[in-house]
Amino acid sequence: MQQIYQKIWELAKPYYEKGRPMDIVHIEWFMEIATMVCDKEKLDDTILLPLVILHDVGYSRVKDVAEKNYYQLDIRRFHMDEGKKITEEILRAVAYPEEKIKIIADYVGVHDNWAFGEVDRFTNNPILGTFKDLDYLWIYTGKGSKAIQENMRKSDREMLKFLKSEPSPIYGKKPFSNETTKQLHKELLTERELELGNGSVDSS
Ligand SMILES: [Fe+2]
Ligand SMILES: [Fe+2]
């Protein structure tokens, strides 16, 4: 990973230490996968990587975050608003180009807006679209699935059913932003089927 991203990560980490239990693992996975997808899909990593590294820093300011349902709309709104402020502070501290700080902070401030019905921004913008795909795919990874399963108190069967029924938070039009993330979803779901129940959920 480029040195500038390493620097941003070092400044972001103390926030994540105060965030949700799996946040550090979430971001470490995300940085790696986003670097790969940027390469394959020829996306601007100078925007996508800082967005990936910083997008959830705002959870550090949610009181008793570990006990909360992270999907609650007021918590979603709060972590984006606070995250936007922290993002500006961190990127200024590493002297990131000012015009890029504006774009990244703006994206951090809306990164979960699909939950509020705003879909077009994600389908029209390859960076935000790819970001959304990968952020969501986290729950299809071994560690991400486990973390969400615990937070939502689901059984293995329920979790598998949940994963199968929601391939993307954006239904209907363009659930995935590109072929790479679409393929990744398929591979991860196959892994979880093997782990959580050999796909037996269909016959029950
Ligand atoms: Fe988020
Ligand atoms: Fe996230």
JSON list of C-alpha atoms and ligand atoms in Angstrom, two decimals:
[
{"chain": "A", "resi": 1, "resn": "MET", "atom": "CA", "xyz": [0.00, 0.00, 0.00]},
{"chain": "A", "resi": 2, "resn": "GLN", "atom": "CA", "xyz": [1.24, 3.48, -0.86]},
{"chain": "A", "resi": 3, "resn": "GLN", "atom": "CA", "xyz": [2.86, 5.46, 1.94]},
{"chain": "A", "resi": 4, "resn": "ILE", "atom": "CA", "xyz": [0.23, 8.22, 1.94]},
{"chain": "A", "resi": 5, "resn": "TYR", "atom": "CA", "xyz": [-2.53, 5.66, 2.52]},
{"chain": "A", "resi": 6, "resn": "GLN", "atom": "CA", "xyz": [-0.48, 4.08, 5.28]},
{"chain": "A", "resi": 7, "resn": "LYS", "atom": "CA", "xyz": [-0.23, 7.50, 6.93]},
{"chain": "A", "resi": 8, "resn": "ILE", "atom": "CA", "xyz": [-3.98, 8.07, 6.67]},
{"chain": "A", "resi": 9, "resn": "TRP", "atom": "CA", "xyz": [-4.60, 4.62, 8.14]},
{"chain": "A", "resi": 10, "resn": "GLU", "atom": "CA", "xyz": [-2.29, 5.35, 11.10]},
{"chain": "A", "resi": 11, "resn": "LEU", "atom": "CA", "xyz": [-4.31, 8.48, 11.91]},
{"chain": "A", "resi": 12, "resn": "ALA", "atom": "CA", "xyz": [-7.65, 6.71, 11.41]},
{"chain": "A", "resi": 13, "resn": "LYS", "atom": "CA", "xyz": [-6.84, 3.65, 13.51]},
{"chain": "A", "resi": 14, "resn": "PRO", "atom": "CA", "xyz": [-7.23, 5.30, 16.95]},
{"chain": "A", "resi": 15, "resn": "TYR", "atom": "CA", "xyz": [-10.80, 6.21, 15.95]},
{"chain": "A", "resi": 16, "resn": "TYR", "atom": "CA", "xyz": [-11.55, 2.66, 14.85]},
{"chain": "A", "resi": 17, "resn": "GLU", "atom": "CA", "xyz": [-10.19, 1.35, 18.15]},
{"chain": "A", "resi": 18, "resn": "LYS", "atom": "CA", "xyz": [-13.13, 3.18, 19.73]},
{"chain": "A", "resi": 19, "resn": "GLY", "atom": "CA", "xyz": [-15.55, 2.04, 17.02]},
{"chain": "A", "resi": 20, "resn": "ARG", "atom": "CA", "xyz": [-17.44, -1.21, 16.40]},
{"chain": "A", "resi": 21, "resn": "PRO", "atom": "CA", "xyz": [-15.76, -4.42, 17.53]},
{"chain": "A", "resi": 22, "resn": "MET", "atom": "CA", "xyz": [-14.78, -5.54, 14.01]},
{"chain": "A", "resi": 23, "resn": "ASP", "atom": "CA", "xyz": [-13.97, -2.16, 12.48]},
{"chain": "A", "resi": 24, "resn": "ILE", "atom": "CA", "xyz": [-10.20, -2.58, 12.25]},
{"chain": "A", "resi": 25, "resn": "VAL", "atom": "CA", "xyz": [-10.50, -5.98, 10.58]},
{"chain": "A", "resi": 26, "resn": "HIS", "atom": "CA", "xyz": [-13.23, -4.54, 8.33]},
{"chain": "A", "resi": 27, "resn": "ILE", "atom": "CA", "xyz": [-10.98, -1.72, 7.10]},
{"chain": "A", "resi": 28, "resn": "GLU", "atom": "CA", "xyz": [-7.91, -3.94, 6.73]},
{"chain": "A", "resi": 29, "resn": "TRP", "atom": "CA", "xyz": [-9.89, -6.31, 4.49]},
{"chain": "A", "resi": 30, "resn": "PHE", "atom": "CA", "xyz": [-11.41, -3.37, 2.64]},
{"chain": "A", "resi": 31, "resn": "MET", "atom": "CA", "xyz": [-8.06, -1.67, 1.86]},
{"chain": "A", "resi": 32, "resn": "GLU", "atom": "CA", "xyz": [-6.70, -4.85, 0.34]},
{"chain": "A", "resi": 33, "resn": "ILE", "atom": "CA", "xyz": [-9.75, -5.72, -1.76]},
{"chain": "A", "resi": 34, "resn": "ALA", "atom": "CA", "xyz": [-10.22, -2.09, -2.89]},
{"chain": "A", "resi": 35, "resn": "THR", "atom": "CA", "xyz": [-6.62, -1.94, -4.11]},
{"chain": "A", "resi": 36, "resn": "MET", "atom": "CA", "xyz": [-7.25, -5.05, -6.20]},
{"chain": "A", "resi": 37, "resn": "VAL", "atom": "CA", "xyz": [-10.56, -3.75, -7.62]},
{"chain": "A", "resi": 38, "resn": "CYS", "atom": "CA", "xyz": [-9.06, -0.29, -8.38]},
{"chain": "A", "resi": 39, "resn": "ASP", "atom": "CA", "xyz": [-6.42, -2.01, -10.42]},
{"chain": "A", "resi": 40, "resn": "LYS", "atom": "CA", "xyz": [-8.79, -4.29, -12.31]},
{"chain": "A", "resi": 41, "resn": "GLU", "atom": "CA", "xyz": [-11.49, -1.69, -12.96]},
{"chain": "A", "resi": 42, "resn": "LYS", "atom": "CA", "xyz": [-9.10, 1.25, -13.52]},
{"chain": "A", "resi": 43, "resn": "LEU", "atom": "CA", "xyz": [-10.64, 3.39, -10.78]},
{"chain": "A", "resi": 44, "resn": "ASP", "atom": "CA", "xyz": [-9.06, 6.47, -9.18]},
{"chain": "A", "resi": 45, "resn": "ASP", "atom": "CA", "xyz": [-7.42, 5.10, -6.04]},
{"chain": "A", "resi": 46, "resn": "THR", "atom": "CA", "xyz": [-6.58, 8.62, -4.80]},
{"chain": "A", "resi": 47, "resn": "ILE", "atom": "CA", "xyz": [-10.30, 9.00, -4.04]},
{"chain": "A", "resi": 48, "resn": "LEU", "atom": "CA", "xyz": [-11.42, 5.42, -3.39]},
{"chain": "A", "resi": 49, "resn": "LEU", "atom": "CA", "xyz": [-8.62, 4.40, -0.98]},
{"chain": "A", "resi": 50, "resn": "PRO", "atom": "CA", "xyz": [-8.98, 7.34, 1.46]},
{"chain": "A", "resi": 51, "resn": "LEU", "atom": "CA", "xyz": [-12.76, 6.87, 1.29]},
{"chain": "A", "resi": 52, "resn": "VAL", "atom": "CA", "xyz": [-12.35, 3.21, 2.19]},
{"chain": "A", "resi": 53, "resn": "ILE", "atom": "CA", "xyz": [-9.92, 3.96, 5.02]},
{"chain": "A", "resi": 54, "resn": "LEU", "atom": "CA", "xyz": [-11.99, 6.76, 6.55]},
{"chain": "A", "resi": 55, "resn": "HIS", "atom": "CA", "xyz": [-15.65, 5.99, 5.83]},
{"chain": "A", "resi": 56, "resn": "ASP", "atom": "CA", "xyz": [-16.60, 4.48, 9.21]},
{"chain": "A", "resi": 57, "resn": "VAL", "atom": "CA", "xyz": [-14.43, 6.57, 11.59]},
{"chain": "A", "resi": 58, "resn": "GLY", "atom": "CA", "xyz": [-17.63, 8.28, 12.77]},
{"chain": "A", "resi": 59, "resn": "TYR", "atom": "CA", "xyz": [-18.71, 5.17, 14.73]},
{"chain": "A", "resi": 60, "resn": "SER", "atom": "CA", "xyz": [-16.04, 6.17, 17.27]},
{"chain": "A", "resi": 61, "resn": "ARG", "atom": "CA", "xyz": [-18.42, 8.94, 18.40]},
{"chain": "A", "resi": 62, "resn": "VAL", "atom": "CA", "xyz": [-21.46, 6.71, 18.85]},
{"chain": "A", "resi": 63, "resn": "LYS", "atom": "CA", "xyz": [-22.01, 6.17, 22.55]},
{"chain": "A", "resi": 64, "resn": "ASP", "atom": "CA", "xyz": [-21.76, 2.47, 23.61]},
{"chain": "A", "resi": 65, "resn": "VAL", "atom": "CA", "xyz": [-21.48, 1.52, 19.96]},
{"chain": "A", "resi": 66, "resn": "ALA", "atom": "CA", "xyz": [-20.84, -2.19, 20.56]},
{"chain": "A", "resi": 67, "resn": "GLU", "atom": "CA", "xyz": [-24.31, -2.60, 22.04]},
{"chain": "A", "resi": 68, "resn": "LYS", "atom": "CA", "xyz": [-26.10, -0.70, 19.30]},
{"chain": "A", "resi": 69, "resn": "ASN", "atom": "CA", "xyz": [-27.81, -1.90, 16.13]},
{"chain": "A", "resi": 70, "resn": "TYR", "atom": "CA", "xyz": [-25.53, -0.28, 13.58]},
{"chain": "A", "resi": 71, "resn": "TYR", "atom": "CA", "xyz": [-28.25, -0.38, 10.95]},
{"chain": "A", "resi": 72, "resn": "GLN", "atom": "CA", "xyz": [-30.55, 1.98, 12.84]},
{"chain": "A", "resi": 73, "resn": "LEU", "atom": "CA", "xyz": [-31.10, 5.01, 10.63]},
{"chain": "A", "resi": 74, "resn": "ASP", "atom": "CA", "xyz": [-30.23, 7.66, 13.24]},
{"chain": "A", "resi": 75, "resn": "ILE", "atom": "CA", "xyz": [-26.94, 5.88, 13.97]},
{"chain": "A", "resi": 76, "resn": "ARG", "atom": "CA", "xyz": [-26.21, 5.62, 10.25]},
{"chain": "A", "resi": 77, "resn": "ARG", "atom": "CA", "xyz": [-26.81, 9.37, 9.82]},
{"chain": "A", "resi": 78, "resn": "PHE", "atom": "CA", "xyz": [-24.73, 10.26, 12.88]},
{"chain": "A", "resi": 79, "resn": "HIS", "atom": "CA", "xyz": [-21.69, 8.17, 11.89]},
{"chain": "A", "resi": 80, "resn": "MET", "atom": "CA", "xyz": [-21.66, 9.73, 8.42]},
{"chain": "A", "resi": 81, "resn": "ASP", "atom": "CA", "xyz": [-21.94, 13.30, 9.73]},
{"chain": "A", "resi": 82, "resn": "GLU", "atom": "CA", "xyz": [-19.21, 12.80, 12.33]},
{"chain": "A", "resi": 83, "resn": "GLY", "atom": "CA", "xyz": [-17.11, 10.79, 9.87]},
{"chain": "A", "resi": 84, "resn": "LYS", "atom": "CA", "xyz": [-17.15, 13.67, 7.42]},
{"chain": "A", "resi": 85, "resn": "LYS", "atom": "CA", "xyz": [-15.68, 16.04, 10.03]},
{"chain": "A", "resi": 86, "resn": "ILE", "atom": "CA", "xyz": [-12.98, 13.57, 11.12]},
{"chain": "A", "resi": 87, "resn": "THR", "atom": "CA", "xyz": [-12.11, 12.85, 7.48]},
{"chain": "A", "resi": 88, "resn": "GLU", "atom": "CA", "xyz": [-11.45, 16.53, 6.80]},
{"chain": "A", "resi": 89, "resn": "GLU", "atom": "CA", "xyz": [-9.22, 16.76, 9.89]},
{"chain": "A", "resi": 90, "resn": "ILE", "atom": "CA", "xyz": [-7.17, 13.67, 9.02]},
{"chain": "A", "resi": 91, "resn": "LEU", "atom": "CA", "xyz": [-6.72, 14.50, 5.34]},
{"chain": "A", "resi": 92, "resn": "ARG", "atom": "CA", "xyz": [-5.64, 18.06, 6.17]},
{"chain": "A", "resi": 93, "resn": "ALA", "atom": "CA", "xyz": [-3.16, 16.66, 8.68]},
{"chain": "A", "resi": 94, "resn": "VAL", "atom": "CA", "xyz": [-1.46, 14.68, 5.88]},
{"chain": "A", "resi": 95, "resn": "ALA", "atom": "CA", "xyz": [-1.67, 17.67, 3.50]},
{"chain": "A", "resi": 96, "resn": "TYR", "atom": "CA", "xyz": [-3.88, 15.85, 1.01]},
{"chain": "A", "resi": 97, "resn": "PRO", "atom": "CA", "xyz": [-4.87, 17.98, -2.01]},
{"chain": "A", "resi": 98, "resn": "GLU", "atom": "CA", "xyz": [-7.69, 20.29, -0.94]},
{"chain": "A", "resi": 99, "resn": "GLU", "atom": "CA", "xyz": [-9.93, 19.57, -3.95]},
{"chain": "A", "resi": 100, "resn": "LYS", "atom": "CA", "xyz": [-9.73, 15.84, -3.18]},
{"chain": "A", "resi": 101, "resn": "ILE", "atom": "CA", "xyz": [-10.46, 16.38, 0.53]},
{"chain": "A", "resi": 102, "resn": "LYS", "atom": "CA", "xyz": [-13.72, 18.03, -0.54]},
{"chain": "A", "resi": 103, "resn": "ILE", "atom": "CA", "xyz": [-14.76, 15.06, -2.68]},
{"chain": "A", "resi": 104, "resn": "ILE", "atom": "CA", "xyz": [-13.73, 12.38, -0.17]},
{"chain": "A", "resi": 105, "resn": "ALA", "atom": "CA", "xyz": [-15.36, 14.15, 2.81]},
{"chain": "A", "resi": 106, "resn": "ASP", "atom": "CA", "xyz": [-18.53, 14.58, 0.75]},
{"chain": "A", "resi": 107, "resn": "TYR", "atom": "CA", "xyz": [-18.55, 10.85, -0.07]},
{"chain": "A", "resi": 108, "resn": "VAL", "atom": "CA", "xyz": [-17.94, 9.87, 3.56]},
{"chain": "A", "resi": 109, "resn": "GLY", "atom": "CA", "xyz": [-20.93, 12.05, 4.47]},
{"chain": "A", "resi": 110, "resn": "VAL", "atom": "CA", "xyz": [-23.24, 10.12, 2.12]},
{"chain": "A", "resi": 111, "resn": "HIS", "atom": "CA", "xyz": [-21.65, 6.67, 1.91]},
{"chain": "A", "resi": 112, "resn": "ASP", "atom": "CA", "xyz": [-24.68, 4.85, 3.39]},
{"chain": "A", "resi": 113, "resn": "ASN", "atom": "CA", "xyz": [-27.34, 7.09, 1.82]},
{"chain": "A", "resi": 114, "resn": "TRP", "atom": "CA", "xyz": [-28.81, 4.14, -0.11]},
{"chain": "A", "resi": 115, "resn": "ALA", "atom": "CA", "xyz": [-30.37, 3.28, 3.28]},
{"chain": "A", "resi": 116, "resn": "PHE", "atom": "CA", "xyz": [-32.29, 6.55, 2.98]},
{"chain": "A", "resi": 117, "resn": "GLY", "atom": "CA", "xyz": [-33.51, 5.72, -0.53]},
{"chain": "A", "resi": 118, "resn": "GLU", "atom": "CA", "xyz": [-30.84, 7.62, -2.45]},
{"chain": "A", "resi": 119, "resn": "VAL", "atom": "CA", "xyz": [-29.88, 5.16, -5.16]},
{"chain": "A", "resi": 120, "resn": "ASP", "atom": "CA", "xyz": [-28.92, 7.19, -8.24]},
{"chain": "A", "resi": 121, "resn": "ARG", "atom": "CA", "xyz": [-25.73, 8.54, -6.79]},
{"chain": "A", "resi": 122, "resn": "PHE", "atom": "CA", "xyz": [-24.43, 4.99, -6.37]},
{"chain": "A", "resi": 123, "resn": "THR", "atom": "CA", "xyz": [-25.51, 3.72, -9.78]},
{"chain": "A", "resi": 124, "resn": "ASN", "atom": "CA", "xyz": [-24.17, 6.80, -11.61]},
{"chain": "A", "resi": 125, "resn": "ASN", "atom": "CA", "xyz": [-20.81, 7.10, -9.86]},
{"chain": "A", "resi": 126, "resn": "PRO", "atom": "CA", "xyz": [-18.31, 4.23, -10.34]},
{"chain": "A", "resi": 127, "resn": "ILE", "atom": "CA", "xyz": [-16.30, 5.18, -7.23]},
{"chain": "A", "resi": 128, "resn": "LEU", "atom": "CA", "xyz": [-19.28, 5.40, -4.88]},
{"chain": "A", "resi": 129, "resn": "GLY", "atom": "CA", "xyz": [-20.87, 2.38, -6.58]},
{"chain": "A", "resi": 130, "resn": "THR", "atom": "CA", "xyz": [-17.77, 0.22, -6.15]},
{"chain": "A", "resi": 131, "resn": "PHE", "atom": "CA", "xyz": [-17.36, 1.48, -2.60]},
{"chain": "A", "resi": 132, "resn": "LYS", "atom": "CA", "xyz": [-20.95, 0.47, -1.79]},
{"chain": "A", "resi": 133, "resn": "ASP", "atom": "CA", "xyz": [-20.50, -2.97, -3.39]},
{"chain": "A", "resi": 134, "resn": "LEU", "atom": "CA", "xyz": [-17.37, -3.74, -1.38]},
{"chain": "A", "resi": 135, "resn": "ASP", "atom": "CA", "xyz": [-18.63, -2.27, 1.89]},
{"chain": "A", "resi": 136, "resn": "TYR", "atom": "CA", "xyz": [-21.66, -4.51, 1.57]},
{"chain": "A", "resi": 137, "resn": "LEU", "atom": "CA", "xyz": [-19.62, -7.55, 0.50]},
{"chain": "A", "resi": 138, "resn": "TRP", "atom": "CA", "xyz": [-17.84, -7.40, 3.84]},
{"chain": "A", "resi": 139, "resn": "ILE", "atom": "CA", "xyz": [-20.81, -9.23, 5.41]},
{"chain": "A", "resi": 140, "resn": "TYR", "atom": "CA", "xyz": [-20.17, -12.06, 2.91]},
{"chain": "A", "resi": 141, "resn": "THR", "atom": "CA", "xyz": [-16.62, -12.62, 4.19]},
{"chain": "A", "resi": 142, "resn": "GLY", "atom": "CA", "xyz": [-15.97, -15.14, 6.95]},
{"chain": "A", "resi": 143, "resn": "LYS", "atom": "CA", "xyz": [-15.18, -12.53, 9.59]},
{"chain": "A", "resi": 144, "resn": "GLY", "atom": "CA", "xyz": [-17.75, -9.96, 8.48]},
{"chain": "A", "resi": 145, "resn": "SER", "atom": "CA", "xyz": [-20.54, -12.50, 8.34]},
{"chain": "A", "resi": 146, "resn": "LYS", "atom": "CA", "xyz": [-19.72, -13.68, 11.83]},
{"chain": "A", "resi": 147, "resn": "ALA", "atom": "CA", "xyz": [-19.66, -10.13, 13.23]},
{"chain": "A", "resi": 148, "resn": "ILE", "atom": "CA", "xyz": [-23.03, -9.22, 11.72]},
{"chain": "A", "resi": 149, "resn": "GLN", "atom": "CA", "xyz": [-24.53, -12.57, 12.70]},
{"chain": "A", "resi": 150, "resn": "GLU", "atom": "CA", "xyz": [-23.61, -11.87, 16.33]},
{"chain": "A", "resi": 151, "resn": "ASN", "atom": "CA", "xyz": [-24.81, -8.27, 16.22]},
{"chain": "A", "resi": 152, "resn": "MET", "atom": "CA", "xyz": [-28.16, -9.28, 14.71]},
{"chain": "A", "resi": 153, "resn": "ARG", "atom": "CA", "xyz": [-28.40, -12.46, 16.80]},
{"chain": "A", "resi": 154, "resn": "LYS", "atom": "CA", "xyz": [-29.13, -14.73, 13.85]},
{"chain": "A", "resi": 155, "resn": "SER", "atom": "CA", "xyz": [-28.68, -18.51, 13.68]},
{"chain": "A", "resi": 156, "resn": "ASP", "atom": "CA", "xyz": [-26.48, -20.00, 10.92]},
{"chain": "A", "resi": 157, "resn": "ARG", "atom": "CA", "xyz": [-29.56, -20.79, 8.89]},
{"chain": "A", "resi": 158, "resn": "GLU", "atom": "CA", "xyz": [-31.04, -17.35, 9.30]},
{"chain": "A", "resi": 159, "resn": "MET", "atom": "CA", "xyz": [-27.74, -15.73, 8.41]},
{"chain": "A", "resi": 160, "resn": "LEU", "atom": "CA", "xyz": [-27.40, -17.77, 5.23]},
{"chain": "A", "resi": 161, "resn": "LYS", "atom": "CA", "xyz": [-30.96, -16.94, 4.27]},
{"chain": "A", "resi": 162, "resn": "PHE", "atom": "CA", "xyz": [-30.20, -13.26, 4.85]},
{"chain": "A", "resi": 163, "resn": "LEU", "atom": "CA", "xyz": [-27.06, -13.41, 2.70]},
{"chain": "A", "resi": 164, "resn": "LYS", "atom": "CA", "xyz": [-28.86, -15.19, -0.11]},
{"chain": "A", "resi": 165, "resn": "SER", "atom": "CA", "xyz": [-31.77, -12.79, -0.14]},
{"chain": "A", "resi": 166, "resn": "GLU", "atom": "CA", "xyz": [-29.79, -9.56, -0.19]},
{"chain": "A", "resi": 167, "resn": "PRO", "atom": "CA", "xyz": [-27.06, -9.60, -2.82]},
{"chain": "A", "resi": 168, "resn": "SER", "atom": "CA", "xyz": [-26.87, -5.79, -2.71]},
{"chain": "A", "resi": 169, "resn": "PRO", "atom": "CA", "xyz": [-28.53, -2.97, -0.78]},
{"chain": "A", "resi": 170, "resn": "ILE", "atom": "CA", "xyz": [-29.65, -1.57, -4.14]},
{"chain": "A", "resi": 171, "resn": "TYR", "atom": "CA", "xyz": [-32.36, -3.74, -5.62]},
{"chain": "A", "resi": 172, "resn": "GLY", "atom": "CA", "xyz": [-33.56, -3.88, -9.17]},
{"chain": "A", "resi": 173, "resn": "LYS", "atom": "CA", "xyz": [-31.37, -1.67, -11.21]},
{"chain": "A", "resi": 174, "resn": "LYS", "atom": "CA", "xyz": [-27.66, -2.35, -11.27]},
{"chain": "A", "resi": 175, "resn": "PRO", "atom": "CA", "xyz": [-27.09, -4.18, -7.99]},
{"chain": "A", "resi": 176, "resn": "PHE", "atom": "CA", "xyz": [-23.34, -4.31, -8.71]},
{"chain": "A", "resi": 177, "resn": "SER", "atom": "CA", "xyz": [-21.20, -1.54, -10.08]},
{"chain": "A", "resi": 178, "resn": "ASN", "atom": "CA", "xyz": [-18.85, -3.74, -12.11]},
{"chain": "A", "resi": 179, "resn": "GLU", "atom": "CA", "xyz": [-18.01, -7.33, -13.09]},
{"chain": "A", "resi": 180, "resn": "THR", "atom": "CA", "xyz": [-15.26, -7.67, -10.47]},
{"chain": "A", "resi": 181, "resn": "THR", "atom": "CA", "xyz": [-17.53, -6.98, -7.51]},
{"chain": "A", "resi": 182, "resn": "LYS", "atom": "CA", "xyz": [-20.32, -9.10, -9.03]},
{"chain": "A", "resi": 183, "resn": "GLN", "atom": "CA", "xyz": [-17.94, -12.03, -9.35]},
{"chain": "A", "resi": 184, "resn": "LEU", "atom": "CA", "xyz": [-16.60, -11.47, -5.85]},
{"chain": "A", "resi": 185, "resn": "HIS", "atom": "CA", "xyz": [-20.13, -11.69, -4.45]},
{"chain": "A", "resi": 186, "resn": "LYS", "atom": "CA", "xyz": [-20.61, -15.07, -6.13]},
{"chain": "A", "resi": 187, "resn": "GLU", "atom": "CA", "xyz": [-17.36, -16.47, -4.76]},
{"chain": "A", "resi": 188, "resn": "LEU", "atom": "CA", "xyz": [-17.98, -15.25, -1.21]},
{"chain": "A", "resi": 189, "resn": "LEU", "atom": "CA", "xyz": [-21.55, -16.53, -1.15]},
{"chain": "A", "resi": 190, "resn": "THR", "atom": "CA", "xyz": [-20.34, -19.99, -2.21]},
{"chain": "A", "resi": 191, "resn": "GLU", "atom": "CA", "xyz": [-17.87, -19.94, 0.68]},
{"chain": "A", "resi": 192, "resn": "ARG", "atom": "CA", "xyz": [-20.58, -18.98, 3.19]},
{"chain": "A", "resi": 193, "resn": "GLU", "atom": "CA", "xyz": [-22.95, -21.64, 1.85]},
{"chain": "A", "resi": 194, "resn": "LEU", "atom": "CA", "xyz": [-20.32, -24.27, 2.62]},
{"chain": "A", "resi": 195, "resn": "GLU", "atom": "CA", "xyz": [-19.59, -22.81, 6.03]},
{"chain": "A", "resi": 196, "resn": "LEU", "atom": "CA", "xyz": [-23.10, -21.99, 7.24]},
{"chain": "A", "resi": 197, "resn": "GLY", "atom": "CA", "xyz": [-25.17, -24.85, 5.97]},
{"chain": "A", "resi": 198, "resn": "ASN", "atom": "CA", "xyz": [-24.28, -26.41, 2.64]},
{"chain": "A", "resi": 199, "resn": "GLY", "atom": "CA", "xyz": [-27.07, -24.42, 1.00]},
{"chain": "A", "resi": 200, "resn": "SER", "atom": "CA", "xyz": [-29.65, -26.51, 2.86]},
{"chain": "A", "resi": 201, "resn": "VAL", "atom": "CA", "xyz": [-31.72, -23.41, 3.56]},
{"chain": "A", "resi": 202, "resn": "ASP", "atom": "CA", "xyz": [-33.48, -23.70, 0.16]},
{"chain": "A", "resi": 203, "resn": "SER", "atom": "CA", "xyz": [-35.12, -27.02, 1.00]},
{"chain": "A", "resi": 204, "resn": "SER", "atom": "CA", "xyz": [-36.44, -26.03, 4.42]},
{"chain": "B", "resi": 1, "resn": "FE", "atom": "FE", "xyz": [-20.81, 3.16, 7.26]},
{"chain": "B", "resi": 2, "resn": "FE", "atom": "FE", "xyz": [-18.07, -0.03, 6.29]}
]
